[in-house]
Tab-separated table of C-alpha atoms and ligand atoms in Angstrom:
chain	number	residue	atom	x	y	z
A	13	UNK	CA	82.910	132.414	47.565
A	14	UNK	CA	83.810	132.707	43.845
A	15	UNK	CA	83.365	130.684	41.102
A	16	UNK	CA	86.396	131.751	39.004
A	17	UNK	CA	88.627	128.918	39.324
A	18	UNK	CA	92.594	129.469	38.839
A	19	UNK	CA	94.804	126.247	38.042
A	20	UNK	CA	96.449	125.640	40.700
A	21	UNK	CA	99.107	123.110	41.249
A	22	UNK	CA	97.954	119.902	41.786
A	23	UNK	CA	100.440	118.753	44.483
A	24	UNK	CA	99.617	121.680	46.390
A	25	UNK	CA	95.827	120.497	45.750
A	26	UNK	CA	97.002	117.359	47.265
A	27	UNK	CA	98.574	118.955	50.539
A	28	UNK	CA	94.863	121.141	51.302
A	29	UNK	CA	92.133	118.687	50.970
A	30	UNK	CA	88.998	119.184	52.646
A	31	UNK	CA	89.415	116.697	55.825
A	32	UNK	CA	87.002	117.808	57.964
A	33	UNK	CA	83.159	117.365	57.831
A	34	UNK	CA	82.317	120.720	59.588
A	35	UNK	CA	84.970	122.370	57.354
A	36	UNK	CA	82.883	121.190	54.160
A	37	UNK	CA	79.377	121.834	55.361
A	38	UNK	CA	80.575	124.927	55.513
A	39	UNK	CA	81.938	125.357	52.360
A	40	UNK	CA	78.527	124.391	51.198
A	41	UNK	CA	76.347	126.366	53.335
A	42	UNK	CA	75.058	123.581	55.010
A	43	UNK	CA	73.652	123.947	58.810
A	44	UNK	CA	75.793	121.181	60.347
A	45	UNK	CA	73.591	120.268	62.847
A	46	UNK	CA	71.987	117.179	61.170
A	47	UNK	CA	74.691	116.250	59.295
A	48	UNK	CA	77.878	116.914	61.687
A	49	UNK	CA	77.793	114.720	64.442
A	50	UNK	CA	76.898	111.620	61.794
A	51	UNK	CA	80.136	112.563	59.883
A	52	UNK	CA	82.214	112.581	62.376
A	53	UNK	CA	81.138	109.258	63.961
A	54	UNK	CA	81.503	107.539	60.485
A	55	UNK	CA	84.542	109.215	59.434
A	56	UNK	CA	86.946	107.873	62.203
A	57	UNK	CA	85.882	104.477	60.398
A	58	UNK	CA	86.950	105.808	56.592
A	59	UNK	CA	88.678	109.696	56.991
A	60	UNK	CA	86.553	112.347	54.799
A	61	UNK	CA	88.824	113.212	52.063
A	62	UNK	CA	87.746	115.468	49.064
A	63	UNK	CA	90.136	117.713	47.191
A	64	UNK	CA	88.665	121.734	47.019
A	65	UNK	CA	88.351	121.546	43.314
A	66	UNK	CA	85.851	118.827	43.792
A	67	UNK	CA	83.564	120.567	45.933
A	68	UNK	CA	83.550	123.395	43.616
A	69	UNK	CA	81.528	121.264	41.464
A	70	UNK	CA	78.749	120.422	44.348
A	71	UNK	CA	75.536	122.707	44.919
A	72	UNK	CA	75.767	125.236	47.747
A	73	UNK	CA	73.269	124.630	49.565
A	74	UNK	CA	72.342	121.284	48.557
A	75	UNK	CA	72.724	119.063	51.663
A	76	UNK	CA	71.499	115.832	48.395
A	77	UNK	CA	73.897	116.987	45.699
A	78	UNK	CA	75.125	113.661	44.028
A	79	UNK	CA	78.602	114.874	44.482
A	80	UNK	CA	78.636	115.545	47.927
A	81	UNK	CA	77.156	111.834	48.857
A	82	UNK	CA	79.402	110.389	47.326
A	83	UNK	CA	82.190	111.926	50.025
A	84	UNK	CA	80.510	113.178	52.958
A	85	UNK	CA	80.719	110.261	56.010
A	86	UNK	CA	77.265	109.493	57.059
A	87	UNK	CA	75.957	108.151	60.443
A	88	UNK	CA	73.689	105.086	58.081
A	89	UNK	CA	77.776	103.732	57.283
A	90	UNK	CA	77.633	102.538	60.847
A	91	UNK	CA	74.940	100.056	60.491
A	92	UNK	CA	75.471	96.184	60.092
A	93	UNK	CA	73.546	94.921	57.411
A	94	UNK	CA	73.855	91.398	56.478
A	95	UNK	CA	76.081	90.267	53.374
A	96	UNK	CA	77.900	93.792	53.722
A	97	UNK	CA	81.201	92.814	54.484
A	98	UNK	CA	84.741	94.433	54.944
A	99	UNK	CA	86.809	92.293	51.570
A	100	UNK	CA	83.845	91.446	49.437
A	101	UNK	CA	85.755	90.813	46.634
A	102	UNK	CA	88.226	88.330	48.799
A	103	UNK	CA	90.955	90.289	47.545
A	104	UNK	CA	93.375	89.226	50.673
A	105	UNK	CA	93.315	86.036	49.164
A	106	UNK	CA	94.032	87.076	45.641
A	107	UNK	CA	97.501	88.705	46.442
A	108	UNK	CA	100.528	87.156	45.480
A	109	UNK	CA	103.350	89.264	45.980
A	110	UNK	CA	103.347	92.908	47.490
A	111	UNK	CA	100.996	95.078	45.434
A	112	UNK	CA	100.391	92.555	43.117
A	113	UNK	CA	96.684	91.163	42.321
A	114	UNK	CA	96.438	88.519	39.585
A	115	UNK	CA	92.931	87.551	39.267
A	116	UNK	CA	92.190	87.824	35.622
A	117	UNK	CA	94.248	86.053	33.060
A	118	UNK	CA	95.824	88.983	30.495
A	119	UNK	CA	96.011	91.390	32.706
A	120	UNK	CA	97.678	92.384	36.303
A	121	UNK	CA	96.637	95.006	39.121
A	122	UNK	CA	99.761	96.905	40.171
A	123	UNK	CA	99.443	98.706	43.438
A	124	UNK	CA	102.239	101.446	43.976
A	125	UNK	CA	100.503	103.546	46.305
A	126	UNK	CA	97.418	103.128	49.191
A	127	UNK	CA	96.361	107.159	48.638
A	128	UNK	CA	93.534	108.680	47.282
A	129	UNK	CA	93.017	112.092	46.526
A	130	UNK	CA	89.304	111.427	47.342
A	131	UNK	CA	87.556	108.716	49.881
A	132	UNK	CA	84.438	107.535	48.182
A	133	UNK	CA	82.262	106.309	50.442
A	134	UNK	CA	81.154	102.800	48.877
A	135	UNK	CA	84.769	102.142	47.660
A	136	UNK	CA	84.894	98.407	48.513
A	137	UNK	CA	88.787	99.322	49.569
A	138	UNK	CA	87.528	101.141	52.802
A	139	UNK	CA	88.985	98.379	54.509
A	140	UNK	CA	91.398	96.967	52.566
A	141	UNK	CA	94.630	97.140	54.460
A	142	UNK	CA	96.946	99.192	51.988
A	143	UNK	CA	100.051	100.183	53.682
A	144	UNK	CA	101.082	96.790	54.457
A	145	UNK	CA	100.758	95.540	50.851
A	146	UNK	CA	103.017	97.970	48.770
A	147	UNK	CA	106.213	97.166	47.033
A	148	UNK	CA	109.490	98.126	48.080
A	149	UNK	CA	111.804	99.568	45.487
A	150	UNK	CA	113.988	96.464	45.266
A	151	UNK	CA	110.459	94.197	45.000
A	152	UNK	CA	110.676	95.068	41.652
A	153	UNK	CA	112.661	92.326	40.679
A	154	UNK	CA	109.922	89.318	42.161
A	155	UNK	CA	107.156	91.326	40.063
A	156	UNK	CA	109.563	91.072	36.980
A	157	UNK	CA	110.047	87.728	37.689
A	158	UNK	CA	106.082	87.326	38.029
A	159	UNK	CA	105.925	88.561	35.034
A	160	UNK	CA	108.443	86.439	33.587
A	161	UNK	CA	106.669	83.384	35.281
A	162	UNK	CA	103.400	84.171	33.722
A	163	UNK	CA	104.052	85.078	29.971
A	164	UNK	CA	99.899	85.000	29.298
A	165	UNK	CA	99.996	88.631	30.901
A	166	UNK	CA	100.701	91.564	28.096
A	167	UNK	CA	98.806	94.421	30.455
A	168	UNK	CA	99.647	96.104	33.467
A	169	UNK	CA	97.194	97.979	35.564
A	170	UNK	CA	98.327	100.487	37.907
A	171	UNK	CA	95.284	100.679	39.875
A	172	UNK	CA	95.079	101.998	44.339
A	173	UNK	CA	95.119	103.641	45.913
A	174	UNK	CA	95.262	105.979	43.106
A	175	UNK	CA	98.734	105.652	41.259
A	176	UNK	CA	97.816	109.384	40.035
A	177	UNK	CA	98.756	110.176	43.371
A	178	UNK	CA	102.044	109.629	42.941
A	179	UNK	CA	104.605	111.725	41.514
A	180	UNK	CA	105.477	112.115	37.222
A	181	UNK	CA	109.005	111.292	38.234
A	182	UNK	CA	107.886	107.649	40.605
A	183	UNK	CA	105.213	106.828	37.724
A	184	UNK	CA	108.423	107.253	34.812
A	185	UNK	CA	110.080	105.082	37.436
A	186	UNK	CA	107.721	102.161	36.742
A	187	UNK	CA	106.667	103.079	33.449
A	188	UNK	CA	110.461	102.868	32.500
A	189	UNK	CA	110.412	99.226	34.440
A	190	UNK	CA	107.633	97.579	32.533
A	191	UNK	CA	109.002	99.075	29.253
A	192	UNK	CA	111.680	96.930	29.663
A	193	UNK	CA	109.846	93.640	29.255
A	194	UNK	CA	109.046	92.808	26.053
A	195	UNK	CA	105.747	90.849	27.109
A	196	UNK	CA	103.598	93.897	28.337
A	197	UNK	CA	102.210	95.457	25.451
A	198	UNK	CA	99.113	97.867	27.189
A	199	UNK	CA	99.794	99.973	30.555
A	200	UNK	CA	96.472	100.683	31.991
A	201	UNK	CA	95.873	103.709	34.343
A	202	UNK	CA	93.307	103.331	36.496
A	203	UNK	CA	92.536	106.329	38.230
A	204	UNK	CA	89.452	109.259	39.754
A	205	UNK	CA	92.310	112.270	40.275
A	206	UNK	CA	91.872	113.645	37.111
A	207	UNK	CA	88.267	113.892	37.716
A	208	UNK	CA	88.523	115.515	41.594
A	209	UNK	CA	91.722	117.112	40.545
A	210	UNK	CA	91.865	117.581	36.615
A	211	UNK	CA	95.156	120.100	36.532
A	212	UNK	CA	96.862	116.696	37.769
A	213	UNK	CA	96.733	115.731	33.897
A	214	UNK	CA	100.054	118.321	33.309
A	215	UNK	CA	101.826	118.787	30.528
A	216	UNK	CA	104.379	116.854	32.066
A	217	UNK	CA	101.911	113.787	32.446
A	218	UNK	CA	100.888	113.920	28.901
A	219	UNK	CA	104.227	113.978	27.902
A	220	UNK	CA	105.093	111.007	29.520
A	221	UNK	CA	102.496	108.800	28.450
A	222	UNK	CA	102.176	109.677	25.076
A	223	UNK	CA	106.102	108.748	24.590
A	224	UNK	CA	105.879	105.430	25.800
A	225	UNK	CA	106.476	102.155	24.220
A	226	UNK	CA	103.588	101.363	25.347
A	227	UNK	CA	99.769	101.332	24.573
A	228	UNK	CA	98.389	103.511	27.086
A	229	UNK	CA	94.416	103.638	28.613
A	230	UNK	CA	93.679	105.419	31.102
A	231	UNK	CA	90.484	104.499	33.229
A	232	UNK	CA	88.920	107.463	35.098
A	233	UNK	CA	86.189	107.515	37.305
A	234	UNK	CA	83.031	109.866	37.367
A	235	UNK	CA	79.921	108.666	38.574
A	236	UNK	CA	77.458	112.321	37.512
A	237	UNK	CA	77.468	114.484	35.029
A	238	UNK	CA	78.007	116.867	37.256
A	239	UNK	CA	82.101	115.945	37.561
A	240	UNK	CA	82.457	116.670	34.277
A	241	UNK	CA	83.053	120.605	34.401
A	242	UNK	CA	85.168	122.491	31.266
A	243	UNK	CA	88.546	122.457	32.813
A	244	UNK	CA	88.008	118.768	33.597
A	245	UNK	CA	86.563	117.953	29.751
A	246	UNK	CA	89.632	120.273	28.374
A	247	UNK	CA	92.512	117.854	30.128
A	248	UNK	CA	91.039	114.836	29.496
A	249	UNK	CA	90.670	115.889	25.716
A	250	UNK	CA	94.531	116.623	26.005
A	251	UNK	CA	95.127	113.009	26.362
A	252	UNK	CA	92.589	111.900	23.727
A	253	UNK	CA	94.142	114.006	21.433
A	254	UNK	CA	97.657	112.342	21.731
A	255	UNK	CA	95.800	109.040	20.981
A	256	UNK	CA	95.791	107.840	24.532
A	257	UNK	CA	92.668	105.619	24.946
A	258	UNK	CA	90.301	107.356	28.203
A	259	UNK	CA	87.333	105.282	29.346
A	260	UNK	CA	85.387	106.099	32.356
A	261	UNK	CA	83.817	103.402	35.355
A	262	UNK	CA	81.590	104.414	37.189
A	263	UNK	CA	79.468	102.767	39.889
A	264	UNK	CA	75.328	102.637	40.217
A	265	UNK	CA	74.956	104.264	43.760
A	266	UNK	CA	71.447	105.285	44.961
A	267	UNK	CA	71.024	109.052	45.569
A	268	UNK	CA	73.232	110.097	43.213
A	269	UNK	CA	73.316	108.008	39.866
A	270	UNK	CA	70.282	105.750	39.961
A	271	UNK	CA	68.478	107.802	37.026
A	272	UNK	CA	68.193	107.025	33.444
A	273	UNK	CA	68.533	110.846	32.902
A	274	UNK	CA	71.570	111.135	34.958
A	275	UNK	CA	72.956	108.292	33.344
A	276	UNK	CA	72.516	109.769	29.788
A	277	UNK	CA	73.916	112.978	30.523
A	278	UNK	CA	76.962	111.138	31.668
A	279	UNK	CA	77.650	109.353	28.488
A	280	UNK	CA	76.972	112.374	26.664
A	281	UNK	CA	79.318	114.550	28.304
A	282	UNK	CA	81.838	111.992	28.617
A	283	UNK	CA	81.526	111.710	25.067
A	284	UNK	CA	81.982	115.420	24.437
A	285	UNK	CA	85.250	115.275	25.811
A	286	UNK	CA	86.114	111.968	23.855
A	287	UNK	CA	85.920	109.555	26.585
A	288	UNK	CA	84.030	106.471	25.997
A	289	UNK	CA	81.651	104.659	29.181
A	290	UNK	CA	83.534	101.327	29.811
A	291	UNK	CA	82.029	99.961	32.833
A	292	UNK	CA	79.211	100.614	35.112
A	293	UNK	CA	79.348	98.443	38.531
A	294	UNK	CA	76.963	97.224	40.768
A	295	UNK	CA	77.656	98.236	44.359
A	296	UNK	CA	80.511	96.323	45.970
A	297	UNK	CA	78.623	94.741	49.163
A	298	UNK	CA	81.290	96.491	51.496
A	299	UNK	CA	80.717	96.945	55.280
A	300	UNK	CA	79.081	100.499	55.540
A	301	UNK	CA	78.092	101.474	51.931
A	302	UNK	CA	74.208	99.465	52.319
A	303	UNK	CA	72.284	102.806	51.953
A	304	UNK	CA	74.214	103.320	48.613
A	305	UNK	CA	72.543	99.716	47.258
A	306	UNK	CA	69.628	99.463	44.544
A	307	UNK	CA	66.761	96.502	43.957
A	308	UNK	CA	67.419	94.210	41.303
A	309	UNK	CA	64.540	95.300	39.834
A	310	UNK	CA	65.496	99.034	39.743
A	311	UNK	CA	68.863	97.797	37.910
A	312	UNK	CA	66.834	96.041	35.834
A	313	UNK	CA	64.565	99.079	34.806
A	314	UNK	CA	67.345	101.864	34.644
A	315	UNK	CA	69.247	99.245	32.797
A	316	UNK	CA	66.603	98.528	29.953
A	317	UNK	CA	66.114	102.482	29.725
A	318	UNK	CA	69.483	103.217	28.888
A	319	UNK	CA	69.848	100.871	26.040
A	320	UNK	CA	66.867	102.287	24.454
A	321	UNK	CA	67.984	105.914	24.876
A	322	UNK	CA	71.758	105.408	23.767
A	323	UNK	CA	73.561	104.361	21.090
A	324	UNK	CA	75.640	100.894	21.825
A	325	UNK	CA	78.567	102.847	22.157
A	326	UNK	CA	77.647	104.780	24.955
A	327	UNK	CA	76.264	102.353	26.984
A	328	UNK	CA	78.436	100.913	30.173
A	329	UNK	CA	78.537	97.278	30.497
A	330	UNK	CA	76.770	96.786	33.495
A	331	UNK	CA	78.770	94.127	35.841
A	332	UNK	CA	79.505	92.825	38.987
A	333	UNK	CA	82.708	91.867	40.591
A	334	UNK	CA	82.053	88.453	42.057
A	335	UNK	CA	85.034	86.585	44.253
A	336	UNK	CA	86.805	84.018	42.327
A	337	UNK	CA	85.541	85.026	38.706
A	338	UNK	CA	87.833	84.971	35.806
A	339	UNK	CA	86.395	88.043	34.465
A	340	UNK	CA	84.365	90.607	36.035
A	341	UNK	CA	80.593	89.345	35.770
A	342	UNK	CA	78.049	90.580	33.240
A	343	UNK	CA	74.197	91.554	34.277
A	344	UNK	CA	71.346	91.865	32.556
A	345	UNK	CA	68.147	90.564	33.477
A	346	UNK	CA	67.173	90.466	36.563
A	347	UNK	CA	67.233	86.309	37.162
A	348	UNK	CA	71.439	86.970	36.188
A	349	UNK	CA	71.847	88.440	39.301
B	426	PLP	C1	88.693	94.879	37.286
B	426	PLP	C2	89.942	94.152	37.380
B	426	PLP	C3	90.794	94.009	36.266
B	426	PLP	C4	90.459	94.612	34.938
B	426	PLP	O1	89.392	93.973	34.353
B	426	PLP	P1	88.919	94.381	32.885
B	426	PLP	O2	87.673	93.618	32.677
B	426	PLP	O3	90.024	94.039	31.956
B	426	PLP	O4	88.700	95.865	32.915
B	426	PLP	C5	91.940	93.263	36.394
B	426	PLP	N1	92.278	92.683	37.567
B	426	PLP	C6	91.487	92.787	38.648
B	426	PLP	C7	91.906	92.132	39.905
B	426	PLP	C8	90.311	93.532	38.595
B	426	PLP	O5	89.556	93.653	39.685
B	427	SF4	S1	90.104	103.572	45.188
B	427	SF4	FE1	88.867	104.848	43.802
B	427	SF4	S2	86.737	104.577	44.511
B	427	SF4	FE2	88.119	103.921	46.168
B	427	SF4	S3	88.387	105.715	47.491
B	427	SF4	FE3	90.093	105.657	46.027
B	427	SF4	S4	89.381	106.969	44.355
B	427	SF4	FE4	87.557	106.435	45.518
């Protein structure tokens, strides 16, 4: 196996993702026995799905790298624990129209696509039912008139699914649409591809973004420093340098990011590449992600750590989605949560 790594096309990227467990223990060296027949029991729950250029960036060898638990199905998904539920965030009840999610009062989630490029395993969406809640090309017009309804909201968020999934020409589409409506001000991206697949930031991409109306963020998603290889710094840095905002979630998972060390190197090398740490989430109390969930207490700790280690600007907020909120929830100290 090399190391040299040729862009490649992301769309073709796209069409030869990793889907099968044996096929990426191989990959890494791993002896599938322990590992195997746990992955496939757990993935015909929530599919493996990790894009090649992804798993370059895991250990060979390394049956704990923080990378590959984050993807690889695992037999402790299958247990029942109690509060760990399949819509913890109530989002069924949140939807108004298809691929619409008004929850917070500025700002809109617009769903254009149920794909990933990646299936994290303690996404809270592991459940959600996707397919039957996108819009149809003519649904347009009800979300304009949403829109229209509800003049308090000046920012869009295409959020997933991964709406970096879909095609430059189907995001120009919408782009183009929300353009036309004086009210939205801010289009938010919201979005891991660039992360497991960073040539998906083309030239193309940038061009389109940086040429819109519109104030632009983009939100990835990298949860270890280790996600953060050159090629992935260099693209991102493509969009900072055309003045599009990029700010980087990422969730508190045990295994992989529950270190004050990891944690610092994350914000450092985010900042390197001129992204800024925006959020960092508790764990969503999905159905099957329990073995990904910290104490309080070790929150708490890691929490304190950080912001005595980092300057304010590189420390996440640390929050919580809660059902029904206005906003998502901030934490700190352990009695706030
Ligand atoms: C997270 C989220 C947003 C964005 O919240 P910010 O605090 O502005 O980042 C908007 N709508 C919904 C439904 C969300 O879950
Ligand atoms: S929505 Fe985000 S966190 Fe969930 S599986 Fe897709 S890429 Fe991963």
């Amino acid at each position: 196996m090399t190391y040299l790594y040729q862009e490649q096309n992301w769309q073709s990227q796209m069409s030869d993702l990793i889907t099968s467990p044996q096929e990426l223990l191989e990959q890494l060296q791993l002896s599938p026995t322990e590992l195997l027949s746990g992955a496939l029991l757990a993935s015909e729950q929530f599919k493996l799905r990790v894009p090649r250029a992804f798993v370059k960036k895991m250990e060979i060898g390394n049956a704990y790298d923080p990378l590959l638990l984050q993807v690889l199905p695992h037999h402790l998904e299958l247990e029942e624990h109690e509060g760990f539920v399949t819509d913890p965030l109530g989002e069924e009840q949140a939807n108004q129209l298809p691929g619409v999610l008004h929850k917070y009062k500025s700002r809109f989630l617009l769903t254009l696509t149920g794909a990933c490029a990646v299936h994290c395993r303690y996404c809270f969406r592991r459940h959600f039912p996707y397919q039957e809640n996108l819009p149809k090309n003519d649904d347009w017009l009800h979300i304009k008139h949403y829109l229209e309804q509800h003049p308090e909201i000046n920012e869009v968020i295409l959020s997933g699914g991964d709406p970096l999934t879909l095609s430059n020409r189907k995001l120009a589409l919408w782009i183009e649409r929300l353009e036309s409506l004086a009210q939205v001000k801010i289009l938010r991206i919201h979005s891991r591809v660039p992360i497991v697949i960073p040539e998906r930031i083309d030239e193309e991409l940038v061009y389109l973004l940086k040429n819109s109306r519109l104030r632009v963020i983009l939100v990835v998603h990298a949860n270890h420093a280790a996600e953060l290889d050159a090629l992935t710094c260099s693209k991102l840095s493509m969009l900072v340098k055309e003045q599009i905002l990029v700010l980087n979630q990422a969730v508190l998972l045990k295994g992989v990011n529950n270190s004050t060390s990891v944690l610092i190197e994350l914000s450092q090398r985010l900042f390197e590449a001129g992204v800024l740490p925006y959020y960092l989430h508790v764990l969503d109390k999905v159905k099957g992600a329990h073995h990904f969930d910290l104490h309080t207490n070790e929150i708490d700790d890691i929490y304190r750590e950080l912001l005595a280690s980092l300057p304010g600007y590189l420390v996440p907020k640390l929050v919580r989605e809660i059902a029904g909120e206005k906003n998502k929830t901030p934490l700190f100290g352990a009695s706030s949560f």
